């Protein structure tokens, strides 16, 4: 064990009672208010701490950890970790952890909620009604697109994609197609009720397309004008992954020119900014990155991140190998700043 209590920085207000668990084992510096930390602020906070609990707002790479010679573990509160430069953290020997599994079903629920809201024009109807436009009931008001019996396309078939496929297939009788880097094993395909399709086949056959893939440099703007042109004009597009996957201007153009019926976005390329071209459209539902935002799930995510951080620092009830290490090769190669001993991580002496 270390010869002194580790120091931990918490980058955003989370759930105080959960974060308070850390104080039993570490000295904690917690950010009291929601703060957009720029690169210099991150570098200053990370210098001098052993661990950090961060969120997707905190973009951390080589520059931010250059002076953080004690930093051993960054615990991201979120499943996506494109805010972290993993090669840079690995090069510095810093472990990165994330919070998968605990948010799968909640995020799949939101994907489905957005799909229903967009395809059945629920938000648009609400706004129209509140605007006093409902003069008389009419047979053709707010005609939308069915979910039941339609073809659901899923791009990215990890845990959340599979949870969405189950909802579509078992709950709504949808035919489910998916595209992924590699096809799922046949028994998993059968269980979730989905069939593998090529990228172009997915685009052209889907009545509704959900984007659930991790964001990487390779899939930046994978849904661009060319991809959108391959979709049915009657289709719905839902993005609950990361904003950079969709070319937002091309999407706005397709939605305003009748080349795509409707869309829903929970994520944006330049959060929290949302393009005026999107805000101006009626046929798009826009939510502020709330995929995992149920109270129970957000609490579970913070708990898991705290557990990961403590385990990574070799402290607390679960001292040992953190369960959700993103760059686990560090532990295996022995190049992590934490030392492992008998399967347990222990803090290297400073
Ligand atoms: C949220 O977007 C997450 O990655 O957990």
CSV table of C-alpha atoms and ligand atoms in Angstrom, one decimal:
chain,number,residue,atom,x,y,z
A,1,UNK,CA,0.0,0.0,0.0
A,2,UNK,CA,1.0,3.6,-0.4
A,3,UNK,CA,2.7,5.3,2.4
A,4,UNK,CA,0.1,8.1,2.3
A,5,UNK,CA,-3.5,8.5,1.4
A,6,UNK,CA,-4.0,8.9,-2.3
A,7,UNK,CA,-5.4,12.1,-3.7
A,8,UNK,CA,-8.4,12.0,-6.0
A,9,UNK,CA,-10.0,14.7,-8.1
A,10,UNK,CA,-13.7,14.6,-9.0
A,11,UNK,CA,-14.4,16.8,-12.1
A,12,UNK,CA,-18.1,17.4,-11.8
A,13,UNK,CA,-20.8,17.3,-9.1
A,14,UNK,CA,-22.1,13.7,-9.1
A,15,UNK,CA,-24.0,12.0,-6.3
A,16,UNK,CA,-22.5,13.3,-3.1
A,17,UNK,CA,-23.3,10.2,-1.0
A,18,UNK,CA,-21.6,7.9,-3.5
A,19,UNK,CA,-18.6,10.1,-4.0
A,20,UNK,CA,-18.3,10.4,-0.2
A,21,UNK,CA,-17.2,6.7,-0.1
A,22,UNK,CA,-13.9,7.8,-1.5
A,23,UNK,CA,-13.2,10.0,1.5
A,24,UNK,CA,-12.8,6.9,3.7
A,25,UNK,CA,-9.6,6.0,1.8
A,26,UNK,CA,-8.4,9.1,-0.1
A,27,UNK,CA,-8.2,12.9,0.1
A,28,UNK,CA,-10.9,14.1,-2.3
A,29,UNK,CA,-11.1,17.4,-4.1
A,30,UNK,CA,-14.5,17.6,-5.6
A,31,UNK,CA,-15.7,20.3,-8.1
A,32,UNK,CA,-18.7,21.9,-6.5
A,33,UNK,CA,-20.5,23.2,-9.6
A,34,UNK,CA,-20.9,22.0,-13.2
A,35,UNK,CA,-17.8,23.3,-14.8
A,36,UNK,CA,-16.4,23.2,-18.4
A,37,UNK,CA,-12.7,22.6,-17.6
A,38,UNK,CA,-10.5,23.7,-20.4
A,39,UNK,CA,-7.2,22.0,-21.2
A,40,UNK,CA,-5.2,24.1,-18.8
A,41,UNK,CA,-7.6,23.7,-16.0
A,42,UNK,CA,-7.6,19.9,-16.5
A,43,UNK,CA,-3.8,19.8,-16.5
A,44,UNK,CA,-3.7,21.9,-13.3
A,45,UNK,CA,-6.2,19.6,-11.5
A,46,UNK,CA,-4.6,16.4,-12.7
A,47,UNK,CA,-1.2,17.4,-11.6
A,48,UNK,CA,-0.7,16.2,-8.0
A,49,UNK,CA,-3.6,13.6,-7.9
A,50,UNK,CA,-3.4,9.8,-8.0
A,51,UNK,CA,-6.8,9.3,-9.5
A,52,UNK,CA,-9.6,11.2,-11.1
A,53,UNK,CA,-13.3,10.7,-11.6
A,54,UNK,CA,-14.3,12.4,-14.9
A,55,UNK,CA,-17.1,12.7,-17.4
A,56,UNK,CA,-17.5,13.0,-21.1
A,57,UNK,CA,-17.1,16.8,-20.8
A,58,UNK,CA,-13.5,16.3,-19.8
A,59,UNK,CA,-11.2,15.8,-22.8
A,60,UNK,CA,-8.0,14.3,-21.5
A,61,UNK,CA,-4.9,13.5,-23.6
A,62,UNK,CA,-1.1,13.9,-23.6
A,63,UNK,CA,-1.2,17.7,-22.8
A,64,UNK,CA,-3.6,17.3,-19.9
A,65,UNK,CA,-1.5,14.5,-18.2
A,66,UNK,CA,2.0,15.9,-19.1
A,67,UNK,CA,2.5,17.2,-15.6
A,68,UNK,CA,0.4,14.6,-13.8
A,69,UNK,CA,3.3,12.4,-12.7
A,70,UNK,CA,1.4,10.7,-9.9
A,71,UNK,CA,-1.8,10.0,-11.9
A,72,UNK,CA,-2.5,6.3,-12.0
A,73,UNK,CA,-6.2,5.9,-12.8
A,74,UNK,CA,-8.8,7.9,-14.7
A,75,UNK,CA,-12.3,6.6,-14.0
A,76,UNK,CA,-14.7,7.8,-16.7
A,77,UNK,CA,-18.4,8.0,-15.6
A,78,UNK,CA,-19.8,6.8,-18.9
A,79,UNK,CA,-19.5,3.9,-21.3
A,80,UNK,CA,-18.2,5.9,-24.2
A,81,UNK,CA,-14.7,7.2,-23.6
A,82,UNK,CA,-13.9,9.1,-26.8
A,83,UNK,CA,-13.1,12.1,-24.5
A,84,UNK,CA,-10.0,10.2,-23.4
A,85,UNK,CA,-7.0,9.8,-25.6
A,86,UNK,CA,-6.4,6.1,-24.7
A,87,UNK,CA,-3.0,5.7,-26.6
A,88,UNK,CA,-1.7,8.8,-24.8
A,89,UNK,CA,-2.9,7.6,-21.4
A,90,UNK,CA,-1.4,4.1,-22.0
A,91,UNK,CA,1.9,5.7,-23.0
A,92,UNK,CA,1.9,7.5,-19.7
A,93,UNK,CA,1.0,4.3,-17.8
A,94,UNK,CA,-2.3,5.6,-16.7
A,95,UNK,CA,-5.3,3.2,-16.4
A,96,UNK,CA,-8.6,4.3,-17.9
A,97,UNK,CA,-11.9,2.7,-16.8
A,98,UNK,CA,-15.5,3.2,-18.0
A,99,UNK,CA,-19.0,2.1,-16.9
A,100,UNK,CA,-20.6,-0.4,-19.3
A,101,UNK,CA,-23.5,-2.7,-18.6
A,102,UNK,CA,-25.2,-0.7,-15.9
A,103,UNK,CA,-26.6,1.7,-18.5
A,104,UNK,CA,-27.5,-0.7,-21.3
A,105,UNK,CA,-31.2,-1.1,-20.7
A,106,UNK,CA,-31.8,2.6,-19.8
A,107,UNK,CA,-30.0,3.8,-22.9
A,108,UNK,CA,-31.9,1.3,-25.1
A,109,UNK,CA,-35.1,2.6,-23.6
A,110,UNK,CA,-34.3,6.1,-24.6
A,111,UNK,CA,-33.4,5.0,-28.1
A,112,UNK,CA,-36.8,3.4,-28.4
A,113,UNK,CA,-38.5,6.5,-26.9
A,114,UNK,CA,-36.8,8.7,-29.4
A,115,UNK,CA,-37.7,6.4,-32.2
A,116,UNK,CA,-41.4,6.4,-31.3
A,117,UNK,CA,-41.4,10.1,-30.7
A,118,UNK,CA,-39.9,10.9,-34.1
A,119,UNK,CA,-41.7,8.3,-36.2
A,120,UNK,CA,-45.1,9.1,-34.6
A,121,UNK,CA,-44.5,12.8,-34.5
A,122,UNK,CA,-45.2,13.1,-30.8
A,123,UNK,CA,-43.1,16.1,-29.9
A,124,UNK,CA,-44.2,17.9,-33.1
A,125,UNK,CA,-47.9,17.1,-32.2
A,126,UNK,CA,-47.4,18.4,-28.7
A,127,UNK,CA,-45.9,21.7,-29.9
A,128,UNK,CA,-48.6,22.1,-32.5
A,129,UNK,CA,-51.4,21.5,-30.0
A,130,UNK,CA,-49.8,24.0,-27.5
A,131,UNK,CA,-49.5,26.5,-30.2
A,132,UNK,CA,-53.3,26.5,-30.5
A,133,UNK,CA,-53.3,25.0,-34.0
A,134,UNK,CA,-55.8,22.2,-33.2
A,135,UNK,CA,-59.0,23.7,-34.7
A,136,UNK,CA,-60.8,20.5,-35.4
A,137,UNK,CA,-60.0,16.8,-35.4
A,138,UNK,CA,-58.9,15.7,-38.8
A,139,UNK,CA,-58.3,12.3,-40.3
A,140,UNK,CA,-54.9,13.3,-41.8
A,141,UNK,CA,-53.4,15.3,-38.9
A,142,UNK,CA,-49.8,14.3,-38.0
A,143,UNK,CA,-49.6,11.1,-40.1
A,144,UNK,CA,-46.5,9.2,-39.0
A,145,UNK,CA,-44.8,5.9,-39.7
A,146,UNK,CA,-45.5,2.6,-38.0
A,147,UNK,CA,-43.0,0.8,-35.9
A,148,UNK,CA,-44.8,-2.6,-35.6
A,149,UNK,CA,-44.1,-4.8,-38.6
A,150,UNK,CA,-41.4,-2.4,-40.0
A,151,UNK,CA,-37.7,-3.0,-40.5
A,152,UNK,CA,-35.5,-1.7,-37.8
A,153,UNK,CA,-31.8,-1.1,-38.7
A,154,UNK,CA,-29.2,-0.9,-36.0
A,155,UNK,CA,-25.7,0.4,-36.8
A,156,UNK,CA,-23.3,-0.9,-34.1
A,157,UNK,CA,-24.3,-4.1,-32.3
A,158,UNK,CA,-22.7,-4.0,-28.9
A,159,UNK,CA,-24.7,-4.4,-25.7
A,160,UNK,CA,-27.0,-1.4,-26.3
A,161,UNK,CA,-27.6,-2.4,-29.9
A,162,UNK,CA,-28.6,-5.9,-28.8
A,163,UNK,CA,-31.0,-4.5,-26.1
A,164,UNK,CA,-32.6,-2.3,-28.8
A,165,UNK,CA,-32.9,-5.3,-31.1
A,166,UNK,CA,-34.7,-7.3,-28.4
A,167,UNK,CA,-37.2,-4.5,-27.9
A,168,UNK,CA,-37.8,-4.2,-31.6
A,169,UNK,CA,-38.1,-7.9,-32.4
A,170,UNK,CA,-39.8,-9.3,-29.3
A,171,UNK,CA,-41.8,-6.2,-28.3
A,172,UNK,CA,-42.8,-4.7,-31.7
A,173,UNK,CA,-42.6,-7.5,-34.1
A,174,UNK,CA,-40.1,-5.7,-36.2
A,175,UNK,CA,-37.7,-7.3,-38.6
A,176,UNK,CA,-34.3,-6.3,-37.3
A,177,UNK,CA,-31.2,-5.8,-39.5
A,178,UNK,CA,-27.8,-4.8,-38.1
A,179,UNK,CA,-24.4,-3.8,-39.3
A,180,UNK,CA,-21.3,-4.2,-37.1
A,181,UNK,CA,-17.5,-4.6,-37.5
A,182,UNK,CA,-18.2,-8.3,-37.1
A,183,UNK,CA,-21.4,-10.4,-37.1
A,184,UNK,CA,-22.7,-11.7,-33.8
A,185,UNK,CA,-22.5,-15.5,-33.1
A,186,UNK,CA,-25.6,-17.2,-34.5
A,187,UNK,CA,-27.1,-18.0,-31.1
A,188,UNK,CA,-26.9,-14.4,-30.1
A,189,UNK,CA,-28.5,-13.3,-33.4
A,190,UNK,CA,-31.3,-15.7,-32.8
A,191,UNK,CA,-31.8,-14.6,-29.2
A,192,UNK,CA,-32.0,-10.9,-30.1
A,193,UNK,CA,-33.9,-11.6,-33.3
A,194,UNK,CA,-31.5,-9.8,-35.7
A,195,UNK,CA,-29.8,-10.5,-39.0
A,196,UNK,CA,-26.5,-9.2,-40.2
A,197,UNK,CA,-26.6,-6.8,-43.2
A,198,UNK,CA,-24.0,-5.0,-45.3
A,199,UNK,CA,-23.8,-1.2,-44.6
A,200,UNK,CA,-25.6,-0.3,-47.8
A,201,UNK,CA,-28.2,-3.0,-47.4
A,202,UNK,CA,-28.9,-1.6,-43.9
A,203,UNK,CA,-29.3,1.9,-45.1
A,204,UNK,CA,-31.6,1.0,-48.0
A,205,UNK,CA,-33.8,-1.5,-46.2
A,206,UNK,CA,-34.3,0.2,-42.8
A,207,UNK,CA,-37.6,1.9,-42.1
A,208,UNK,CA,-35.9,3.2,-39.0
A,209,UNK,CA,-32.2,3.4,-38.4
A,210,UNK,CA,-30.7,3.6,-34.9
A,211,UNK,CA,-27.0,4.6,-34.4
A,212,UNK,CA,-25.4,2.9,-31.4
A,213,UNK,CA,-21.8,2.5,-32.4
A,214,UNK,CA,-18.7,3.8,-30.5
A,215,UNK,CA,-17.3,7.0,-32.1
A,216,UNK,CA,-13.9,6.6,-33.7
A,217,UNK,CA,-11.9,8.5,-36.3
A,218,UNK,CA,-12.9,5.9,-38.9
A,219,UNK,CA,-16.6,6.4,-38.4
A,220,UNK,CA,-16.6,10.2,-38.3
A,221,UNK,CA,-19.6,11.4,-40.4
A,222,UNK,CA,-20.3,7.8,-41.5
A,223,UNK,CA,-23.8,9.0,-41.9
A,224,UNK,CA,-23.2,11.8,-44.5
A,225,UNK,CA,-25.1,13.0,-47.5
A,226,UNK,CA,-24.2,9.9,-49.5
A,227,UNK,CA,-25.4,7.6,-46.8
A,228,UNK,CA,-28.5,9.6,-46.2
A,229,UNK,CA,-29.3,9.4,-49.9
A,230,UNK,CA,-29.4,5.6,-49.7
A,231,UNK,CA,-32.1,5.7,-47.0
A,232,UNK,CA,-35.8,5.5,-47.7
A,233,UNK,CA,-37.3,9.0,-47.8
A,234,UNK,CA,-39.9,7.7,-45.3
A,235,UNK,CA,-37.3,6.6,-42.8
A,236,UNK,CA,-36.5,7.7,-39.3
A,237,UNK,CA,-32.9,8.2,-38.1
A,238,UNK,CA,-32.0,8.2,-34.4
A,239,UNK,CA,-28.6,8.9,-33.0
A,240,UNK,CA,-27.9,8.0,-29.3
A,241,UNK,CA,-24.2,7.3,-29.8
A,242,UNK,CA,-22.0,10.3,-30.5
A,243,UNK,CA,-22.6,13.4,-32.5
A,244,UNK,CA,-19.6,13.1,-34.8
A,245,UNK,CA,-21.1,10.0,-36.4
A,246,UNK,CA,-23.6,12.1,-38.3
A,247,UNK,CA,-22.9,15.0,-40.7
A,248,UNK,CA,-25.5,17.3,-39.1
A,249,UNK,CA,-25.7,19.8,-42.0
A,250,UNK,CA,-26.4,16.9,-44.4
A,251,UNK,CA,-29.0,15.6,-42.0
A,252,UNK,CA,-30.7,19.0,-41.7
A,253,UNK,CA,-30.7,19.3,-45.5
A,254,UNK,CA,-32.2,15.8,-46.0
A,255,UNK,CA,-34.9,16.6,-43.4
A,256,UNK,CA,-35.8,19.9,-44.8
A,257,UNK,CA,-35.9,18.7,-48.4
A,258,UNK,CA,-38.2,15.6,-47.9
A,259,UNK,CA,-35.3,13.1,-48.4
A,260,UNK,CA,-35.7,11.8,-44.9
A,261,UNK,CA,-39.0,11.9,-42.9
A,262,UNK,CA,-37.9,12.3,-39.4
A,263,UNK,CA,-35.0,12.1,-37.0
A,264,UNK,CA,-34.1,12.2,-33.3
A,265,UNK,CA,-30.8,13.2,-31.8
A,266,UNK,CA,-29.6,12.8,-28.2
A,267,UNK,CA,-26.0,13.7,-29.1
A,268,UNK,CA,-24.3,16.5,-31.1
A,269,UNK,CA,-21.0,17.2,-32.7
A,270,UNK,CA,-20.3,20.2,-30.6
A,271,UNK,CA,-22.2,19.7,-27.4
A,272,UNK,CA,-23.8,21.7,-25.8
A,273,UNK,CA,-24.2,23.7,-29.0
A,274,UNK,CA,-26.9,22.6,-31.3
A,275,UNK,CA,-26.9,23.8,-34.9
A,276,UNK,CA,-29.5,26.4,-35.8
A,277,UNK,CA,-30.2,24.4,-38.9
A,278,UNK,CA,-31.4,21.5,-36.7
A,279,UNK,CA,-33.3,23.7,-34.2
A,280,UNK,CA,-35.3,25.2,-37.0
A,281,UNK,CA,-36.7,21.9,-38.1
A,282,UNK,CA,-40.1,20.5,-37.0
A,283,UNK,CA,-39.4,16.9,-38.0
A,284,UNK,CA,-36.6,16.3,-35.5
A,285,UNK,CA,-36.7,15.5,-31.8
A,286,UNK,CA,-33.7,16.9,-29.9
A,287,UNK,CA,-32.7,15.8,-26.4
A,288,UNK,CA,-29.7,17.0,-24.3
A,289,UNK,CA,-27.6,13.8,-24.1
A,290,UNK,CA,-29.8,12.0,-21.6
A,291,UNK,CA,-29.4,8.4,-22.9
A,292,UNK,CA,-28.5,7.0,-19.5
A,293,UNK,CA,-30.3,9.6,-17.4
A,294,UNK,CA,-32.6,7.7,-15.2
A,295,UNK,CA,-31.9,8.3,-11.5
A,296,UNK,CA,-31.2,4.7,-10.8
A,297,UNK,CA,-28.8,4.2,-13.7
A,298,UNK,CA,-26.9,7.5,-13.1
A,299,UNK,CA,-26.4,6.4,-9.5
A,300,UNK,CA,-25.2,3.0,-10.6
A,301,UNK,CA,-22.8,4.6,-13.1
A,302,UNK,CA,-21.2,6.7,-10.4
A,303,UNK,CA,-21.0,3.8,-8.0
A,304,UNK,CA,-19.3,1.7,-10.7
A,305,UNK,CA,-16.8,4.5,-11.5
A,306,UNK,CA,-16.0,4.9,-7.7
A,307,UNK,CA,-15.5,1.1,-7.5
A,308,UNK,CA,-13.3,1.2,-10.6
A,309,UNK,CA,-11.2,4.1,-9.2
A,310,UNK,CA,-10.8,2.5,-5.8
A,311,UNK,CA,-9.9,-0.9,-7.2
A,312,UNK,CA,-7.4,0.7,-9.6
A,313,UNK,CA,-5.8,2.6,-6.7
A,314,UNK,CA,-5.6,-0.6,-4.6
A,315,UNK,CA,-7.9,0.9,-1.9
A,316,UNK,CA,-11.3,0.2,-0.5
A,317,UNK,CA,-13.3,-2.9,-0.2
A,318,UNK,CA,-12.7,-4.0,-3.8
A,319,UNK,CA,-9.0,-3.3,-4.0
A,320,UNK,CA,-7.7,-5.2,-6.9
A,321,UNK,CA,-7.8,-5.1,-10.7
A,322,UNK,CA,-10.5,-2.6,-11.7
A,323,UNK,CA,-13.3,-4.4,-13.4
A,324,UNK,CA,-13.8,-2.1,-16.4
A,325,UNK,CA,-10.3,-1.2,-17.6
A,326,UNK,CA,-10.3,0.1,-21.1
A,327,UNK,CA,-6.5,-0.2,-21.6
A,328,UNK,CA,-6.1,-3.6,-19.8
A,329,UNK,CA,-2.9,-4.3,-21.8
A,330,UNK,CA,-1.2,-1.9,-19.4
A,331,UNK,CA,-1.9,-4.3,-16.5
A,332,UNK,CA,-0.8,-7.3,-18.5
A,333,UNK,CA,2.3,-5.7,-19.7
A,334,UNK,CA,3.3,-4.4,-16.3
A,335,UNK,CA,3.7,-0.8,-17.7
A,336,UNK,CA,0.9,0.7,-15.6
A,337,UNK,CA,1.9,3.1,-12.9
A,338,UNK,CA,-0.1,1.0,-10.5
A,339,UNK,CA,1.8,-2.2,-9.6
A,340,UNK,CA,0.0,-5.5,-9.5
A,341,UNK,CA,0.6,-8.1,-6.9
A,342,UNK,CA,-1.3,-11.4,-6.8
A,343,UNK,CA,-4.0,-10.1,-9.0
A,344,UNK,CA,-4.3,-7.0,-6.8
A,345,UNK,CA,-3.3,-3.5,-7.8
A,346,UNK,CA,-1.2,-1.6,-5.4
A,347,UNK,CA,0.0,1.9,-5.7
A,348,UNK,CA,3.6,2.3,-6.6
A,349,UNK,CA,5.6,4.3,-4.2
A,350,UNK,CA,6.1,7.9,-5.4
B,1,LIG,C1,-22.9,8.5,-22.4
B,1,LIG,O1,-23.0,9.0,-23.5
B,1,LIG,C2,-22.0,7.4,-22.1
B,1,LIG,O2,-21.1,7.1,-23.0
B,1,LIG,O3,-22.1,6.8,-21.1
